[in-house]
Coordinates of N, CA and C in Angstrom, one line a residue:
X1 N 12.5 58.9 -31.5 CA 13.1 58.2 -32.6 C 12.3 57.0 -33.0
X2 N 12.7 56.9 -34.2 CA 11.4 55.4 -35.3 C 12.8 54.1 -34.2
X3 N 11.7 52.9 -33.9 CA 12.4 51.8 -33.8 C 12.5 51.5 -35.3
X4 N 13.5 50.5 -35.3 CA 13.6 49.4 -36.4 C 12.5 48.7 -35.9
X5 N 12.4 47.6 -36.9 CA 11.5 46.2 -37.0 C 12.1 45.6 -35.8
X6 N 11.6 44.9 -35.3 CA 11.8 43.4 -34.4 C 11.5 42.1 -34.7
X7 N 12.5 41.5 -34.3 CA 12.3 39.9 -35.2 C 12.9 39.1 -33.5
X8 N 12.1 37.7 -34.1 CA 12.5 36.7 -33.3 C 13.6 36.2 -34.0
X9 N 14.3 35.2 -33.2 CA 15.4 34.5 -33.2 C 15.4 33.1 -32.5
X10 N 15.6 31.9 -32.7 CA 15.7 31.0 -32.1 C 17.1 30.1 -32.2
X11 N 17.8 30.4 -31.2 CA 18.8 29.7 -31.4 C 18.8 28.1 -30.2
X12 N 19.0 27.3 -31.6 CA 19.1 25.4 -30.7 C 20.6 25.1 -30.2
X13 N 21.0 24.6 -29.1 CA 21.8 23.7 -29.2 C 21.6 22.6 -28.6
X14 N 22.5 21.4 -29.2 CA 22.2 19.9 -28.4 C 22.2 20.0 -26.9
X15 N 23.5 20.6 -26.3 CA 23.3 20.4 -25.1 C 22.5 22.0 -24.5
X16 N 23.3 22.4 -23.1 CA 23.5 23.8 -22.5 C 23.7 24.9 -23.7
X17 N 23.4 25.5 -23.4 CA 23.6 27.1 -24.3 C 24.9 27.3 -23.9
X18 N 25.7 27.7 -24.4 CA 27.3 27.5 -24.3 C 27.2 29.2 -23.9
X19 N 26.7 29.9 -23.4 CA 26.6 31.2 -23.3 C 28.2 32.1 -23.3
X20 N 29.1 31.5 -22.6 CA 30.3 32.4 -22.4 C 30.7 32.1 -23.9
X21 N 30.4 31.2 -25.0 CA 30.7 31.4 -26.5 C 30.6 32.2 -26.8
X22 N 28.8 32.3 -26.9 CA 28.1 33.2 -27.8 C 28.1 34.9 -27.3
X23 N 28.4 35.1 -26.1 CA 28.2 36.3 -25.7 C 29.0 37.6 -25.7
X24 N 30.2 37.0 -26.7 CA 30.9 37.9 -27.2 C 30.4 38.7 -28.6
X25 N 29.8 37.9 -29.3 CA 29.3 38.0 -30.5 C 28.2 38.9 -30.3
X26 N 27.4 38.7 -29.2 CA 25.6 39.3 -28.6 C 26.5 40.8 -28.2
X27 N 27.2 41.1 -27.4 CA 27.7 41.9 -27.0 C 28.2 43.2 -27.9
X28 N 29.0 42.4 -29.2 CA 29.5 43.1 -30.2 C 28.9 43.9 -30.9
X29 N 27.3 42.7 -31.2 CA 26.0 43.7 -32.2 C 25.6 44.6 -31.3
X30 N 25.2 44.4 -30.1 CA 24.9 46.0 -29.2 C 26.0 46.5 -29.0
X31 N 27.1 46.5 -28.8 CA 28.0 48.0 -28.6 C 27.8 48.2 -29.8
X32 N 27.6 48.1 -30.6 CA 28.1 48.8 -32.1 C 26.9 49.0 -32.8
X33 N 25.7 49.1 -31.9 CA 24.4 49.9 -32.3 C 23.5 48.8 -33.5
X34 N 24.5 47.4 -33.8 CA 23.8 46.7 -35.1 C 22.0 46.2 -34.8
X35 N 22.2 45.7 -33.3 CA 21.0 45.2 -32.8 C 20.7 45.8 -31.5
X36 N 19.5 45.6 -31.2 CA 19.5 46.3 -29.6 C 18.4 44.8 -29.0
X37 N 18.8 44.0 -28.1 CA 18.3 42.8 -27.4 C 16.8 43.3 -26.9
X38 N 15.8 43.4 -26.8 CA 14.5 43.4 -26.5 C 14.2 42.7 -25.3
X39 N 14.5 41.4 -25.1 CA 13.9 40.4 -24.9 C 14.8 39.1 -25.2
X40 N 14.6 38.1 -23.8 CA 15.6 36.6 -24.1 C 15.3 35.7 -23.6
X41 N 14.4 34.3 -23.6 CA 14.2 33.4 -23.0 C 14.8 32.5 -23.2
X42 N 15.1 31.4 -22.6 CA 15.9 30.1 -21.9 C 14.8 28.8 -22.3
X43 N 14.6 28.2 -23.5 CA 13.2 27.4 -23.7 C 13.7 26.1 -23.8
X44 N 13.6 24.8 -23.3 CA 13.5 24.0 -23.2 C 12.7 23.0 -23.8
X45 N 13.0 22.1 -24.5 CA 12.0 21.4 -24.9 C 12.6 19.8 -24.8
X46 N 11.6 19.0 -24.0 CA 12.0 17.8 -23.3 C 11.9 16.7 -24.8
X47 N 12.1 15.8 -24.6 CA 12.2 14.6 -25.5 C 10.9 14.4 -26.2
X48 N 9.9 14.3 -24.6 CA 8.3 14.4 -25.5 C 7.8 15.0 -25.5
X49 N 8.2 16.0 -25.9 CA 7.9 17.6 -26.7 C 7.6 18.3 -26.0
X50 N 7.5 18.4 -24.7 CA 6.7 19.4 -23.5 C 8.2 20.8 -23.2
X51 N 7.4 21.8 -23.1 CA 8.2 23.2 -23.4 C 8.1 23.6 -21.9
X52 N 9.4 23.7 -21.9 CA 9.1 25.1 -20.5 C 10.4 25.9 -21.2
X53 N 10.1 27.7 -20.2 CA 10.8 28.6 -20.4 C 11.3 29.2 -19.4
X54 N 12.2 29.8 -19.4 CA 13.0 30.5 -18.3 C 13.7 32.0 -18.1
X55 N 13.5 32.4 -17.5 CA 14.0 34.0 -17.8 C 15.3 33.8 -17.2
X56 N 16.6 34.5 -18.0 CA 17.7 34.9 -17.6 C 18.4 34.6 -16.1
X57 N 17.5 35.6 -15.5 CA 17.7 35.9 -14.3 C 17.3 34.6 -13.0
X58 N 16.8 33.6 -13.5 CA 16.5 32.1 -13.2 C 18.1 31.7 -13.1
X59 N 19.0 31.8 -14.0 CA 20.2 31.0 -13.8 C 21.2 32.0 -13.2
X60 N 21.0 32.8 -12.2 CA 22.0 33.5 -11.4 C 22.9 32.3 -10.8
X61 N 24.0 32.6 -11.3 CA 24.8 32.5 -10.6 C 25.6 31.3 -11.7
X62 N 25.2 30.9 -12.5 CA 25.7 30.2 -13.9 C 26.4 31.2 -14.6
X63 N 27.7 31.1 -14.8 CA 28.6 31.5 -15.4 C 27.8 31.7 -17.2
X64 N 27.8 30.2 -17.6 CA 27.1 30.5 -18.9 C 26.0 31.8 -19.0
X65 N 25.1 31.6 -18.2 CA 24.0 32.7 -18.4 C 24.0 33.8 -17.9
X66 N 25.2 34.1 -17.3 CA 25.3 35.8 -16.4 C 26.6 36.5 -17.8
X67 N 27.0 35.4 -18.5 CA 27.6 36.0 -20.0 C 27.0 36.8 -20.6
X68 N 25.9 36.3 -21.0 CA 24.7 37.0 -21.5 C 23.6 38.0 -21.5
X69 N 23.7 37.6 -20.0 CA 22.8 38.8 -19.6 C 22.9 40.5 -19.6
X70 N 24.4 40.8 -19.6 CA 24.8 42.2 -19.5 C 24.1 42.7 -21.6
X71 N 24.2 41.6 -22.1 CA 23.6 42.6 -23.6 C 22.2 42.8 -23.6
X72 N 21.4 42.4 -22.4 CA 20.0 42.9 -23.0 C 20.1 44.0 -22.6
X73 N 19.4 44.7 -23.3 CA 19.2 46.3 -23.1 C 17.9 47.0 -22.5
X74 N 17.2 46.1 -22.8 CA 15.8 46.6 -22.8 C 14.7 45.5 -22.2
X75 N 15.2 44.7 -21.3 CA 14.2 43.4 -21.1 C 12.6 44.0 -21.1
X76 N 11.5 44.0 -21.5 CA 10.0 44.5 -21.8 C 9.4 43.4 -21.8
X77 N 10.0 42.2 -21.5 CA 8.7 41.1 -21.2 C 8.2 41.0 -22.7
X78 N 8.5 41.0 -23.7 CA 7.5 41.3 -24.8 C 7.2 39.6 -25.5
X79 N 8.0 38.7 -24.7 CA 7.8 37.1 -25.5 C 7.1 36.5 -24.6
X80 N 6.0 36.3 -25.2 CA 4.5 35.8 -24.3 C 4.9 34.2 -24.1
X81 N 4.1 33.8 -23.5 CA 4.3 32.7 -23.2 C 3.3 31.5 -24.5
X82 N 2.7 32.9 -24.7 CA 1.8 32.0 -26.4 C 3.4 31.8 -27.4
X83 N 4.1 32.7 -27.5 CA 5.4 33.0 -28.5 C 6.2 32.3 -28.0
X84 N 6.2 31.6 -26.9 CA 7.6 30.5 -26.7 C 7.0 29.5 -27.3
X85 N 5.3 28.9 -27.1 CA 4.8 27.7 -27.7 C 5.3 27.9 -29.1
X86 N 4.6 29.0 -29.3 CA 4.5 28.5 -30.9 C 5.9 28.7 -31.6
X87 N 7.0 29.1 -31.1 CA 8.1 29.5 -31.7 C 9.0 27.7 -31.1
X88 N 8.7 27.0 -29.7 CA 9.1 26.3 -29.5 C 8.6 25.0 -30.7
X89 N 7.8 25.0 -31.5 CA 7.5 24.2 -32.7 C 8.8 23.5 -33.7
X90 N 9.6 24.9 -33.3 CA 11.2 24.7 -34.7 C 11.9 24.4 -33.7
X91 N 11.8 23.8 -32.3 CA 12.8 23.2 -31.8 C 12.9 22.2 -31.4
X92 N 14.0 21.5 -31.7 CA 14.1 19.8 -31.7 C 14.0 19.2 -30.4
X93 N 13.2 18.4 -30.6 CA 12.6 17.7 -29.0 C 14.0 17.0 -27.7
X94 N 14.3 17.3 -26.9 CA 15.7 17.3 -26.0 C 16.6 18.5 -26.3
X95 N 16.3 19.2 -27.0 CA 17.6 20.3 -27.2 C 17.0 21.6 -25.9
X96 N 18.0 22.6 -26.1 CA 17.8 23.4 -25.4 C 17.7 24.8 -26.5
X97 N 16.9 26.1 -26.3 CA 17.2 26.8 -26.9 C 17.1 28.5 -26.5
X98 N 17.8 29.1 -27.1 CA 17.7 31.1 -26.6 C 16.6 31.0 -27.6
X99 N 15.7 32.1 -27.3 CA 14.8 33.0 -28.2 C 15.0 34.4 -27.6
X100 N 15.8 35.1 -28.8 CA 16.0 36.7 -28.7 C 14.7 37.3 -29.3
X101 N 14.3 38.3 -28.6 CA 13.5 39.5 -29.8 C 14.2 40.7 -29.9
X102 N 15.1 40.5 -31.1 CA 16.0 42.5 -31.6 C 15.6 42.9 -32.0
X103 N 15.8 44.0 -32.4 CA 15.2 45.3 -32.8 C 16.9 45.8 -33.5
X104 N 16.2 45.7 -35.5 CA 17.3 45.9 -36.0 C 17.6 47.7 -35.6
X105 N 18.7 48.2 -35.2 CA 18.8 49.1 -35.1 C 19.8 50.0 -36.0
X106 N 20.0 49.1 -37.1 CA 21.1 50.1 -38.3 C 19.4 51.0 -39.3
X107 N 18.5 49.9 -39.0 CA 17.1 50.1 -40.1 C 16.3 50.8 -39.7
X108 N 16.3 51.5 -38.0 CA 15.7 52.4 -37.9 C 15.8 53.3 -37.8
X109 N 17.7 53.9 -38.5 CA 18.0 55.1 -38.7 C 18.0 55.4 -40.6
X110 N 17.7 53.9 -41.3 CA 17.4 54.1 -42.2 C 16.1 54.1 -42.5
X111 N 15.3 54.1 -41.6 CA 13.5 54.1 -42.0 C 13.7 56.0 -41.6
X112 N 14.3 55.9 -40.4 CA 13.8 57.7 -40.1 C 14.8 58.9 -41.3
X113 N 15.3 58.2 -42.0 CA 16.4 58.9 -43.5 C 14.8 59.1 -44.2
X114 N 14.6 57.9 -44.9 CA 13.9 57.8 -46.0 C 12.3 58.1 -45.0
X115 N 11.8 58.3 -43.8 CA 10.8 59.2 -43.1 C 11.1 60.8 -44.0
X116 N 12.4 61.2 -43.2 CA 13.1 62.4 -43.7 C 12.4 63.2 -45.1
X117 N 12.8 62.1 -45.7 CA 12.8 62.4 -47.7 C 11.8 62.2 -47.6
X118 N 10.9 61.8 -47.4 CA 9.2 61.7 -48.0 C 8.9 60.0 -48.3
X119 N 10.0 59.3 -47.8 CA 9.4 58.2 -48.3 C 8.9 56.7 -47.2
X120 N 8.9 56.2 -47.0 CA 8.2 54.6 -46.4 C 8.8 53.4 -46.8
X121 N 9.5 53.0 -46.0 CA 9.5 51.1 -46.2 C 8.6 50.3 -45.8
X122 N 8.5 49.8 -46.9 CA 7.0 49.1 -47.3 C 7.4 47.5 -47.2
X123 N 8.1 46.9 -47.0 CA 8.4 46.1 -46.6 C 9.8 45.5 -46.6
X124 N 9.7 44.4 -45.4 CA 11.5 43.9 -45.2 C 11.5 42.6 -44.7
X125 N 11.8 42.1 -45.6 CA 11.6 40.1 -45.3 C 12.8 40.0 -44.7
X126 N 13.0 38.8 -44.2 CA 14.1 37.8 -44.2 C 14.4 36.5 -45.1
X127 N 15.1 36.5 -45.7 CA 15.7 34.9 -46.4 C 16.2 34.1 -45.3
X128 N 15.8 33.3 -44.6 CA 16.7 32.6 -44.0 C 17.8 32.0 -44.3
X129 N 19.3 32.0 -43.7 CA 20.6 31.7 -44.4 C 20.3 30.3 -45.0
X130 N 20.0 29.2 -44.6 CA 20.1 27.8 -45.5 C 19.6 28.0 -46.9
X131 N 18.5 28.8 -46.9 CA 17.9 29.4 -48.3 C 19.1 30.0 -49.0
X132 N 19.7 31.0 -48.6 CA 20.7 31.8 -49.6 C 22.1 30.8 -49.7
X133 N 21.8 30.3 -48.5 CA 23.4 29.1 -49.1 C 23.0 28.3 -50.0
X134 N 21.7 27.9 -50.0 CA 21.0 26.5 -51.0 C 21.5 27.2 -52.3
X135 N 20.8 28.2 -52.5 CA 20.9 29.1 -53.8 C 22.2 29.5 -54.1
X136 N 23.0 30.2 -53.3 CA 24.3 30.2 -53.5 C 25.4 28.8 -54.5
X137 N 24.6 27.9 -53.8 CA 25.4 26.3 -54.1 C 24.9 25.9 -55.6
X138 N 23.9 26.4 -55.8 CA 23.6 25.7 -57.2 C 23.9 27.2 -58.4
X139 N 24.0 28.5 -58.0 CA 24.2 29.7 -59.0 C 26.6 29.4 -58.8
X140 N 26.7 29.2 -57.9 CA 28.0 29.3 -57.8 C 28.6 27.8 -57.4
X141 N 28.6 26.9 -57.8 CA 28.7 25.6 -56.7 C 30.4 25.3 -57.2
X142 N 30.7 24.6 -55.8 CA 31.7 24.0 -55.7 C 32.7 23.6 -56.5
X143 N 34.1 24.2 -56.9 CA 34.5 22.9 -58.1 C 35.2 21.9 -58.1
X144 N 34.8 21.4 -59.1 CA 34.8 19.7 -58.9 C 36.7 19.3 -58.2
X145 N 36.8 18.7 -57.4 CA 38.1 18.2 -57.3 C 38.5 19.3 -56.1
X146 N 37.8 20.1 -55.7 CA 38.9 21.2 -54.8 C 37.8 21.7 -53.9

């Protein structure tokens, strides 16, 4: 079977990764085939900017991060330690953050459809949401008083 694309993800928060939050949500897109988890690192980035990273299985025994761990599907090592640098760049100096690599999996039953028929996706961006909300706010914006 065709994979889907794979994309990074970096999710920040101020403090701890709140993992028992988010891991219902991680959970939901793999049972239901939307995403399939690749790959998940634990990246840190200190006040004066120095990065370290951590694999999963470093916080045994943390309730937060054993939430989590049951959705990766496929751990492959595939996030280098060059891809935490340079992906740790978009992260704010003292925060803490996940970097996922998924693999869309609704897209690689639509690439192997249109394989099928004779055809090729030739490409597939992402918008990042702040972009489509920007744009959303000024084609649709707010009205006044409500």
């Amino acid at each position: 079977m065709k994979r889907g694309p794979l994309e990074f993800v970096v999710v920040e928060f101020a403090g701890r990764i709140p993992g028992r939050r988010i891991a219902p949500e991680l959970h939901r897109l793999v049972d239901q085939e939307i995403v399939r988890i690749i790959d998940m690192v634990v990246v840190d980035r200190a006040a004066d900017g120095a990065v370290t990273s951590h694999e999963l299985r470093e916080y045994q025994g943390d309730e937060d991060f054993e939430a989590i761990d049951p959705a990766i599907q496929a751990v492959d090592g595939l996030i280098s330690e060059r891809d935490v640098q340079d992906l740790a760049e978009a992260i704010t100096p003292g925060a803490q953050a996940l970097v996922l690599l998924f693999e869309h999996r609704w897209l690689a039953g639509v690439r192997a459809v249109v394989a099928e028929a004779g055809g090729e996706i030739v490409l597939a961006e992402r918008i990042p949401a702040p972009v489509v909300d920007a744009v959303e706010a000024v084609v649709h914006p707010a009205p006044v008083g409500g």
